[in-house]
PDB file of C-alpha atoms in Angstrom:
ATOM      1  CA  UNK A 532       2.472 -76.156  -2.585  1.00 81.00           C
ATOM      2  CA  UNK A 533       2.929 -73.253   0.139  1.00 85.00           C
ATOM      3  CA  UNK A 534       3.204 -74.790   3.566  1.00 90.00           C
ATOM      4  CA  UNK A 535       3.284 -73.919   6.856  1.00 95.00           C
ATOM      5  CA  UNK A 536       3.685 -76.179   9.526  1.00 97.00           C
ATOM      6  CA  UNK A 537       3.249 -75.473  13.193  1.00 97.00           C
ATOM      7  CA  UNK A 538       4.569 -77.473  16.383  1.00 97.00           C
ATOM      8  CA  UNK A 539       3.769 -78.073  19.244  1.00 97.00           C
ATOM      9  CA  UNK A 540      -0.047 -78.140  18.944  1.00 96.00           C
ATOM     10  CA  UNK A 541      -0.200 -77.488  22.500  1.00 97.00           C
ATOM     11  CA  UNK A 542       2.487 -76.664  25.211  1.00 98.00           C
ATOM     12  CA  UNK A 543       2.297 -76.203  28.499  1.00 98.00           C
ATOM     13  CA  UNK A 544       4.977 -74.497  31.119  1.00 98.00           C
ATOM     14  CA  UNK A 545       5.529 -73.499  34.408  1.00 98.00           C
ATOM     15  CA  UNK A 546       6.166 -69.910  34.907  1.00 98.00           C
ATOM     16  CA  UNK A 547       9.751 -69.212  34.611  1.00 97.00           C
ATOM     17  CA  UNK A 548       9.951 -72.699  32.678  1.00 98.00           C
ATOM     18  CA  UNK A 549      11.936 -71.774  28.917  1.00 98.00           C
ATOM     19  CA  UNK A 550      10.968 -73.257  25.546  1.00 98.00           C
ATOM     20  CA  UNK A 551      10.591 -72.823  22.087  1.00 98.00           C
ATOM     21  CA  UNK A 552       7.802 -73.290  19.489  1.00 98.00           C
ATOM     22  CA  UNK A 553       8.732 -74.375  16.163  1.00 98.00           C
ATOM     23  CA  UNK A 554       7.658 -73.420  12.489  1.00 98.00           C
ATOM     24  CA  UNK A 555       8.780 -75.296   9.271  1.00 97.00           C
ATOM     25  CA  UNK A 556       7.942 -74.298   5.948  1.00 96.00           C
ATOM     26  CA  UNK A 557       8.142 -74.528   2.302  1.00 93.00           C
ATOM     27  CA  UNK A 558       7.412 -72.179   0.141  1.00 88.00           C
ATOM     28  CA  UNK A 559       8.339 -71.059  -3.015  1.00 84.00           C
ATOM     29  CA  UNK A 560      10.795 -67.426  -2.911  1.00 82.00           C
ATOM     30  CA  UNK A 561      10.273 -65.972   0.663  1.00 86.00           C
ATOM     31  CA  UNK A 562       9.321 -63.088   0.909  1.00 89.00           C
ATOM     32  CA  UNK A 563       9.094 -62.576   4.967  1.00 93.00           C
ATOM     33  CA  UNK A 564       8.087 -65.069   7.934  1.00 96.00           C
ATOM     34  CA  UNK A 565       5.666 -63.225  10.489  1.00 97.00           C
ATOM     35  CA  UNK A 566       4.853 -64.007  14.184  1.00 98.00           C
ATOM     36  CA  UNK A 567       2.022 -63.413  15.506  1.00 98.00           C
ATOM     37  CA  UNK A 568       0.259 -63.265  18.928  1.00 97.00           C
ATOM     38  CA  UNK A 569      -3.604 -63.972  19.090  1.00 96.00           C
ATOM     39  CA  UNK A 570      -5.515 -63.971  22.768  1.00 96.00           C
ATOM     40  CA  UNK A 571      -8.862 -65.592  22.625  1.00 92.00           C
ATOM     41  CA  UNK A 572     -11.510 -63.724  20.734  1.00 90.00           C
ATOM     42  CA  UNK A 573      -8.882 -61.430  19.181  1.00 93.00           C
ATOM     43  CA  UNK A 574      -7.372 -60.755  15.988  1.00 94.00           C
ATOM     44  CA  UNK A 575      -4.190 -61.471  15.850  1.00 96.00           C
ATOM     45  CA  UNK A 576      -1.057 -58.659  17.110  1.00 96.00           C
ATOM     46  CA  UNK A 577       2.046 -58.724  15.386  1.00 96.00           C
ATOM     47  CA  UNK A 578       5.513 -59.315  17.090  1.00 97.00           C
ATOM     48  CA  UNK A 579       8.232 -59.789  14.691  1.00 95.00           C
ATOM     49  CA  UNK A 580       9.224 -60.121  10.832  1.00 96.00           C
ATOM     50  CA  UNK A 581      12.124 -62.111   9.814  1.00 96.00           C
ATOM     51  CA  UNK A 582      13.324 -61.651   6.228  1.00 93.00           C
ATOM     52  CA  UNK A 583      16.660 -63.489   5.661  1.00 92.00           C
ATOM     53  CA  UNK A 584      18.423 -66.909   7.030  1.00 93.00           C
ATOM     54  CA  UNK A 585      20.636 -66.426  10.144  1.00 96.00           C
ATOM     55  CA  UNK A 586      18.355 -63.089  11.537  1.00 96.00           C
ATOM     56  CA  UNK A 587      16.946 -63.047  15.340  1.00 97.00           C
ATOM     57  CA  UNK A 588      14.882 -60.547  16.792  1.00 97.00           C
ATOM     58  CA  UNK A 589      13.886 -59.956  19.949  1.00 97.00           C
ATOM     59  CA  UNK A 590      11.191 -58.275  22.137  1.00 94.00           C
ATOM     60  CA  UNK A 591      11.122 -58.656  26.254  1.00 95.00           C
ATOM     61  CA  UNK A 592      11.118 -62.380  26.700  1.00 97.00           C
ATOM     62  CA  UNK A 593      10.030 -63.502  23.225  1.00 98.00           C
ATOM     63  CA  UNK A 594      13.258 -64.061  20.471  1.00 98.00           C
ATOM     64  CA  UNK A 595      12.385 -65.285  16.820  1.00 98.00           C
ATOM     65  CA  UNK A 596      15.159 -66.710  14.851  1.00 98.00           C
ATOM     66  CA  UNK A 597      15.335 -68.083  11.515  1.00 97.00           C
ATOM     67  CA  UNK A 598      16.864 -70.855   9.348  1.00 94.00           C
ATOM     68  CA  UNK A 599      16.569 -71.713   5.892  1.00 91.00           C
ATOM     69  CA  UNK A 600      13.205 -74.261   6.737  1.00 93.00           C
ATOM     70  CA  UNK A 601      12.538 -72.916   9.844  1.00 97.00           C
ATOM     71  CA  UNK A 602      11.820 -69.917  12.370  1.00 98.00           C
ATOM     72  CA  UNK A 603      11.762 -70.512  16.094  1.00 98.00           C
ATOM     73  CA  UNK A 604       9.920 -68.572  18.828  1.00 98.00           C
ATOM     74  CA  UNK A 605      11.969 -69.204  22.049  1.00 98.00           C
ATOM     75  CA  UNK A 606       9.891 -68.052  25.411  1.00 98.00           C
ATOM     76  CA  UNK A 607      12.815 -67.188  27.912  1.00 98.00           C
ATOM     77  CA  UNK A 608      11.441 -67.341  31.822  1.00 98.00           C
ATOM     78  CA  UNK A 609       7.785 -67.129  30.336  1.00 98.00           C
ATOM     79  CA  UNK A 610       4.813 -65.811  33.178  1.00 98.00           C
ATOM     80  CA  UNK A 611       1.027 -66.076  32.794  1.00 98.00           C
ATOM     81  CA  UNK A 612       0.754 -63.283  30.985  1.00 97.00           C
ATOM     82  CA  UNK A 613       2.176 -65.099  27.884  1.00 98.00           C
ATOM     83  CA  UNK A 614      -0.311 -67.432  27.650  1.00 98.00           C
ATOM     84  CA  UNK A 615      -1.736 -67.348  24.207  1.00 97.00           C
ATOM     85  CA  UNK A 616      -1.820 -68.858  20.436  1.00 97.00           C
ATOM     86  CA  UNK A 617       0.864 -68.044  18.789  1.00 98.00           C
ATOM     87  CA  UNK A 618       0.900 -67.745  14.967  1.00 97.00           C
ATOM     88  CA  UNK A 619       3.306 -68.076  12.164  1.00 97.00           C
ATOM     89  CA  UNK A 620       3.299 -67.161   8.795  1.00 96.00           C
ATOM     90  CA  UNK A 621       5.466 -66.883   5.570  1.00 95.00           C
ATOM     91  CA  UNK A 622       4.404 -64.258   3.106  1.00 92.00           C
ATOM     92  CA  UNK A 623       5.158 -65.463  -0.329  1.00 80.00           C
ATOM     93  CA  UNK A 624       3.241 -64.959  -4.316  1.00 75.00           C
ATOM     94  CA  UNK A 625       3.008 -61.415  -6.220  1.00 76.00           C
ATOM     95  CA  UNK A 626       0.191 -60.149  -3.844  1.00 75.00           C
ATOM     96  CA  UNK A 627       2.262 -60.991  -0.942  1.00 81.00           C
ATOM     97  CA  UNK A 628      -0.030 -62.533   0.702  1.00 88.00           C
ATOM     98  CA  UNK A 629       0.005 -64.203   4.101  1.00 92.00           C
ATOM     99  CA  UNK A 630      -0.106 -68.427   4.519  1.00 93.00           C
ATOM    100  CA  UNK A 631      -0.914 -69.233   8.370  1.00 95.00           C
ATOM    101  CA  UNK A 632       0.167 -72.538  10.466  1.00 95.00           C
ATOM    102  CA  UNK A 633      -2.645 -73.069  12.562  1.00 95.00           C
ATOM    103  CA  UNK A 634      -0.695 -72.101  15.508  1.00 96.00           C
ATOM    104  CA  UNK A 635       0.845 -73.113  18.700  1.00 97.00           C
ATOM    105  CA  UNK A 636      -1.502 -72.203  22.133  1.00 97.00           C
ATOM    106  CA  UNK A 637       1.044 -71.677  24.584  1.00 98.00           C
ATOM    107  CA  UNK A 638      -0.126 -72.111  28.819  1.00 98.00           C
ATOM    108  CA  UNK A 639       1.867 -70.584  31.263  1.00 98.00           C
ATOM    109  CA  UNK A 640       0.678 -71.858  34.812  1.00 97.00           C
ATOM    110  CA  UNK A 641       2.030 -69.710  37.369  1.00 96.00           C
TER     111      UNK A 641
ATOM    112  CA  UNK B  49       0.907 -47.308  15.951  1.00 73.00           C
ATOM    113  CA  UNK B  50      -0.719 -49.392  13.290  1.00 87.00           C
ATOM    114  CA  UNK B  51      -4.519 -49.833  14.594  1.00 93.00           C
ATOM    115  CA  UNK B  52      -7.007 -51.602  12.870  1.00 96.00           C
ATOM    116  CA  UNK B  53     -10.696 -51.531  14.318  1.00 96.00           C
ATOM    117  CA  UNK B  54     -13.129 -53.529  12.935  1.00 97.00           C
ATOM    118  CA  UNK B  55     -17.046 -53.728  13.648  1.00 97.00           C
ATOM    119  CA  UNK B  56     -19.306 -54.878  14.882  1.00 97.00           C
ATOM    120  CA  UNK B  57     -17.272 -57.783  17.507  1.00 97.00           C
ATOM    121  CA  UNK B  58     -20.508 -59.747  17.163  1.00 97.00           C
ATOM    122  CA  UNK B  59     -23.761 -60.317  14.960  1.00 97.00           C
ATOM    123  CA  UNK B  60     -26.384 -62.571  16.027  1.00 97.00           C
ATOM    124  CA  UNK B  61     -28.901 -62.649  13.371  1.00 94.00           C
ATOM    125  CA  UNK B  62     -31.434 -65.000  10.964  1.00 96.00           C
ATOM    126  CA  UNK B  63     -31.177 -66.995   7.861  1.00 96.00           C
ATOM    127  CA  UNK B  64     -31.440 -65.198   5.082  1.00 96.00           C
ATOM    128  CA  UNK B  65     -30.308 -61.336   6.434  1.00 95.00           C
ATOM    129  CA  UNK B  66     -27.081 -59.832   4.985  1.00 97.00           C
ATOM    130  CA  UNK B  67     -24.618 -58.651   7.064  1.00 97.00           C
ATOM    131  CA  UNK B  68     -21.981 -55.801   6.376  1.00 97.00           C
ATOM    132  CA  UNK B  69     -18.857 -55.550   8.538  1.00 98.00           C
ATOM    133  CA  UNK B  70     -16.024 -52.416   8.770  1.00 97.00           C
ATOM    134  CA  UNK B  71     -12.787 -52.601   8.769  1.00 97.00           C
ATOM    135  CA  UNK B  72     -10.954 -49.193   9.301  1.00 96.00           C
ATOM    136  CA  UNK B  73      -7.136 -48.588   9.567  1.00 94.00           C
ATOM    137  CA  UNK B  74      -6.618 -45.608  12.001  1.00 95.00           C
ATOM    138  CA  UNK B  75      -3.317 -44.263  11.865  1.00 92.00           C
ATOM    139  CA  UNK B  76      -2.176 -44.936   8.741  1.00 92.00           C
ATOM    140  CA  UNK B  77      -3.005 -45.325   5.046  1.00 92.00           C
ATOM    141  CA  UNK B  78      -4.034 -49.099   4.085  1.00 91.00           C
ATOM    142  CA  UNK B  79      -3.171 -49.858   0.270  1.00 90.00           C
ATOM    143  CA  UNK B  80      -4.095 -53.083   1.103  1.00 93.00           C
ATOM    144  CA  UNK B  81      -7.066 -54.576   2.813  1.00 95.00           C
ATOM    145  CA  UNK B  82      -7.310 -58.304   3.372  1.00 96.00           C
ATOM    146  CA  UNK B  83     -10.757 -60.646   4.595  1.00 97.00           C
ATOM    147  CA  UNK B  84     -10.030 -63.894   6.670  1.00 97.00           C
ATOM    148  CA  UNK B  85     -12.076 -66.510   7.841  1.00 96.00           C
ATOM    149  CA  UNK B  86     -11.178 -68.321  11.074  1.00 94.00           C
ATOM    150  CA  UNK B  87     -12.497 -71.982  12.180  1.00 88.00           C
ATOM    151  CA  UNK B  88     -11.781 -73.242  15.978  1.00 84.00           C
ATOM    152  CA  UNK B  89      -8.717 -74.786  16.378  1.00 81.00           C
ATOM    153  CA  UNK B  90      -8.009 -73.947  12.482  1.00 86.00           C
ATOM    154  CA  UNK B  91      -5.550 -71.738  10.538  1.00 88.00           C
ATOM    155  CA  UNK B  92      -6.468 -67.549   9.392  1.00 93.00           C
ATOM    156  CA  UNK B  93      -7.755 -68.728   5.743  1.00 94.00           C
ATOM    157  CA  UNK B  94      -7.895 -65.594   3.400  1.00 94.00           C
ATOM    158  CA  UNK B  95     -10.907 -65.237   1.582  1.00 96.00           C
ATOM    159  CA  UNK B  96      -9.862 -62.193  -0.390  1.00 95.00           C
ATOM    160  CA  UNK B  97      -7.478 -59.470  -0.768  1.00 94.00           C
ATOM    161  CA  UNK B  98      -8.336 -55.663  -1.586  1.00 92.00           C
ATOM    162  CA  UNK B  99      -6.276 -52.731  -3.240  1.00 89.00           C
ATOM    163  CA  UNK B 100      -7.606 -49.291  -2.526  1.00 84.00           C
ATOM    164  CA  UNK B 101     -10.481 -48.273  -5.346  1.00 82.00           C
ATOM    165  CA  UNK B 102      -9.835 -51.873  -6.949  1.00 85.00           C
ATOM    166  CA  UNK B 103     -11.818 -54.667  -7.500  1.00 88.00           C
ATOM    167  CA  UNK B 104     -11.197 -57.410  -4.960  1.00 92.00           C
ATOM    168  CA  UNK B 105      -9.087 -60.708  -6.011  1.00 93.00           C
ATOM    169  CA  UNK B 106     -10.789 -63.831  -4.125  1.00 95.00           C
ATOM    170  CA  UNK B 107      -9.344 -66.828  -3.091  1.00 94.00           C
ATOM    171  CA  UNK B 108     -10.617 -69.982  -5.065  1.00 94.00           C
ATOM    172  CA  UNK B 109     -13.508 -71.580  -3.533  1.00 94.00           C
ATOM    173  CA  UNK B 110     -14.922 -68.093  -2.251  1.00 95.00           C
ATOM    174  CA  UNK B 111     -18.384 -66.879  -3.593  1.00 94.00           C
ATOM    175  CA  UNK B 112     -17.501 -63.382  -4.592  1.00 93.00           C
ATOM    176  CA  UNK B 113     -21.722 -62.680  -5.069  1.00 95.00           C
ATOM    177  CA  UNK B 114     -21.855 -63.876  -1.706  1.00 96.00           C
ATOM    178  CA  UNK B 115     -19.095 -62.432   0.199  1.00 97.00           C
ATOM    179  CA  UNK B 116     -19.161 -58.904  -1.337  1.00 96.00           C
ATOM    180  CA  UNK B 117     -16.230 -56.181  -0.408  1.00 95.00           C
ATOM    181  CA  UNK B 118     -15.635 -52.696  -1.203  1.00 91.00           C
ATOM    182  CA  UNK B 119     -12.318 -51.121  -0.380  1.00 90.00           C
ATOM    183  CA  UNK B 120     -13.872 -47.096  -1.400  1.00 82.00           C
ATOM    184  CA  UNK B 121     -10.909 -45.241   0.460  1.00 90.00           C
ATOM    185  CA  UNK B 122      -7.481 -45.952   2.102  1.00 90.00           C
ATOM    186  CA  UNK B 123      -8.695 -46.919   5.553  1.00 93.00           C
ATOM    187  CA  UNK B 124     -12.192 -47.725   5.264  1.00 94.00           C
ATOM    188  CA  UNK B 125     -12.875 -51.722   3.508  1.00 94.00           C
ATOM    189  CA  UNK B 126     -16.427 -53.728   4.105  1.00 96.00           C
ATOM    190  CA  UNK B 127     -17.304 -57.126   4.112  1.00 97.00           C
ATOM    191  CA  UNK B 128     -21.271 -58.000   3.025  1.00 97.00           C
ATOM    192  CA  UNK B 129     -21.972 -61.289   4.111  1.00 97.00           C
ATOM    193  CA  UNK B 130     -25.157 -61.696   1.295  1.00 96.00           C
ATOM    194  CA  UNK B 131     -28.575 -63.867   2.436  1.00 96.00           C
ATOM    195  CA  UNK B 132     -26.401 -65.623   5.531  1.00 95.00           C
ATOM    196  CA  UNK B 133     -26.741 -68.851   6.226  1.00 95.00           C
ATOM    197  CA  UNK B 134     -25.815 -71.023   9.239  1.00 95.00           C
ATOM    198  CA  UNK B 135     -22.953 -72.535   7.579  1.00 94.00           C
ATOM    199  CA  UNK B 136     -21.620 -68.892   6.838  1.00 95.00           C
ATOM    200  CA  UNK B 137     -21.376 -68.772  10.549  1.00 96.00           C
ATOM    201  CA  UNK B 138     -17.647 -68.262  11.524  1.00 95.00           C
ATOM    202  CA  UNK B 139     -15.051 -65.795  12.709  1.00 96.00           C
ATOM    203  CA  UNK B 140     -14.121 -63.241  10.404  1.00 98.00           C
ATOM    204  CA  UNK B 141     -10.870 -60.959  10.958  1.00 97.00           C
ATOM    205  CA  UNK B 142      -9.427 -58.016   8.517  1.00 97.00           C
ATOM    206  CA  UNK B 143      -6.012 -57.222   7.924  1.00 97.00           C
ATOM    207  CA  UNK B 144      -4.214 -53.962   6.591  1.00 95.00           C
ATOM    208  CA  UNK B 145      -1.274 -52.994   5.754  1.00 93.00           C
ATOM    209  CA  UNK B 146       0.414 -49.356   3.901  1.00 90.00           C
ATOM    210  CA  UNK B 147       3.316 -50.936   1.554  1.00 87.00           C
ATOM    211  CA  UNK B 148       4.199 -54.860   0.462  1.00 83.00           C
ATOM    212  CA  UNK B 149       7.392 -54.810   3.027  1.00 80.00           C
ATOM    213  CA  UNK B 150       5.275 -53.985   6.057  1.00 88.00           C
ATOM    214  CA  UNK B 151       3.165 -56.958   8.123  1.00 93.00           C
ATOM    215  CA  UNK B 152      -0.440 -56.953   7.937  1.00 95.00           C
ATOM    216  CA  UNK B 153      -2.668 -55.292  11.408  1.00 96.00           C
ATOM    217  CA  UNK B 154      -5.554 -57.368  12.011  1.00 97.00           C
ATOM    218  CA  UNK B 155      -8.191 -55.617  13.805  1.00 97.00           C
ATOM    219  CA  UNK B 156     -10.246 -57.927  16.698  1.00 96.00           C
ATOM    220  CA  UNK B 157     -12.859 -59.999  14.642  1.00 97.00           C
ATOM    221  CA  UNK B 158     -16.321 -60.206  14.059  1.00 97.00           C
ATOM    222  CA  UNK B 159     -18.106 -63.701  15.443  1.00 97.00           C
ATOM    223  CA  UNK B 160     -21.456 -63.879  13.270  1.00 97.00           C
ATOM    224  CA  UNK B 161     -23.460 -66.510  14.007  1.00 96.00           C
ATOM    225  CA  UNK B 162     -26.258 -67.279  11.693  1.00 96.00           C
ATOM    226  CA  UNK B 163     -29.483 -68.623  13.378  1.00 94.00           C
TER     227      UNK B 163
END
């Protein structure tokens, strides 16, 4: 079965304190792992595809990378702003259709 | 680029009403139109997925009589909630996207609540 898995639940940083969120999957022929941004009340805003093993992308402080079983999301000298839920998800099946982790919410305290 | 809008943000309404809720693409053509359904603290769960002037494919476990969607024109889809009950009180979102390669836009939700 299709799985996306999501970690931490929760994190909390300082402003200006790095980290990474993690997001492990398994799923049959991938077709394209997604990040996602999603404030409260809000649908969610895209930020990066990944399609391949070994690609990064990058966008202001935010740089997704990915790995065979795995994508990270690494926060570089993150500020209040930041703060959100942040979503992953791995687009798989003939309809391409998008399976969800249930997210990371991310804190930054300034 | 790539807006979705999506109305209305929030229905308040009794048992038994239906409901309809837009989903337009602005600035650009969407082949594909998708429905999710959001719980607190829970994962985007699709409920169904929509090809321009096709019949929508649901997910299993969805009430198609129920949840009823038209997808009429490439940036116009609609979600009828039909005779909403309480427990059909949730957050739904909309996705859409122009071509398979490209990520789904999600426009900003509709909280119904279902008194």
């Amino acid at each position: 079965e299709d799985q996306v898995t999501q970690s931490p639940e929760a994190l909390r940083l300082q402003e200006g304190e790095s980290s990474s969120l993690n997001c492990s999957y398994t799923v049959s022929g991938l077709r394209g792992l997604f990040w996602y941004r999603q404030d409260p009340g809000k649908g969610p805003e895209f930020l990066f595809t990944l399609y391949s093993a070994g690609e990064e992308k990058e966008k202001e402080r935010l740089k997704a990378t990915l790995t065979k079983k795995e994508s990270f999301l690494h926060i570089t000298a993150p500020k209040p702003e930041d703060s959100a839920t942040y979503l992953c998800a791995v687009q798989a099946g003939s309809q391409g259709n998008l399976i969800f982790g249930k997210g990371t919410k991310l804190s930054v305290k300034p | 680029g790539a807006v979705v809008s999506q109305h209305p943000s929030r229905v308040i309404c009794k048992s038994g009403t239906s409901v309809k809720i837009e989903c337009r693409s602005l600035d650009f053509q969407a082949t594909t139109m998708f429905w999710y359904r959001q719980f607190p603290k829970q994962s985007l769960m699709l409920m169904a997925t929509s090809n321009e002037g096709s019949k929508a494919t649901y997910e299993q476990g969805v009430e198609k009589d129920k949840f009823l969607i038209n997808h009429a024109s490439l940036t116009l889809s609609t979600l009828t909630v039909t005779s909403a009950h309480p427990e059909d009180s949730s957050f739904y979102i909309c996705s859409a996207r122009d071509s398979f390669a490209q990520p789904q836009h999600f426009g900003d939700g509709t909280r119904l609540s279902i008194l």
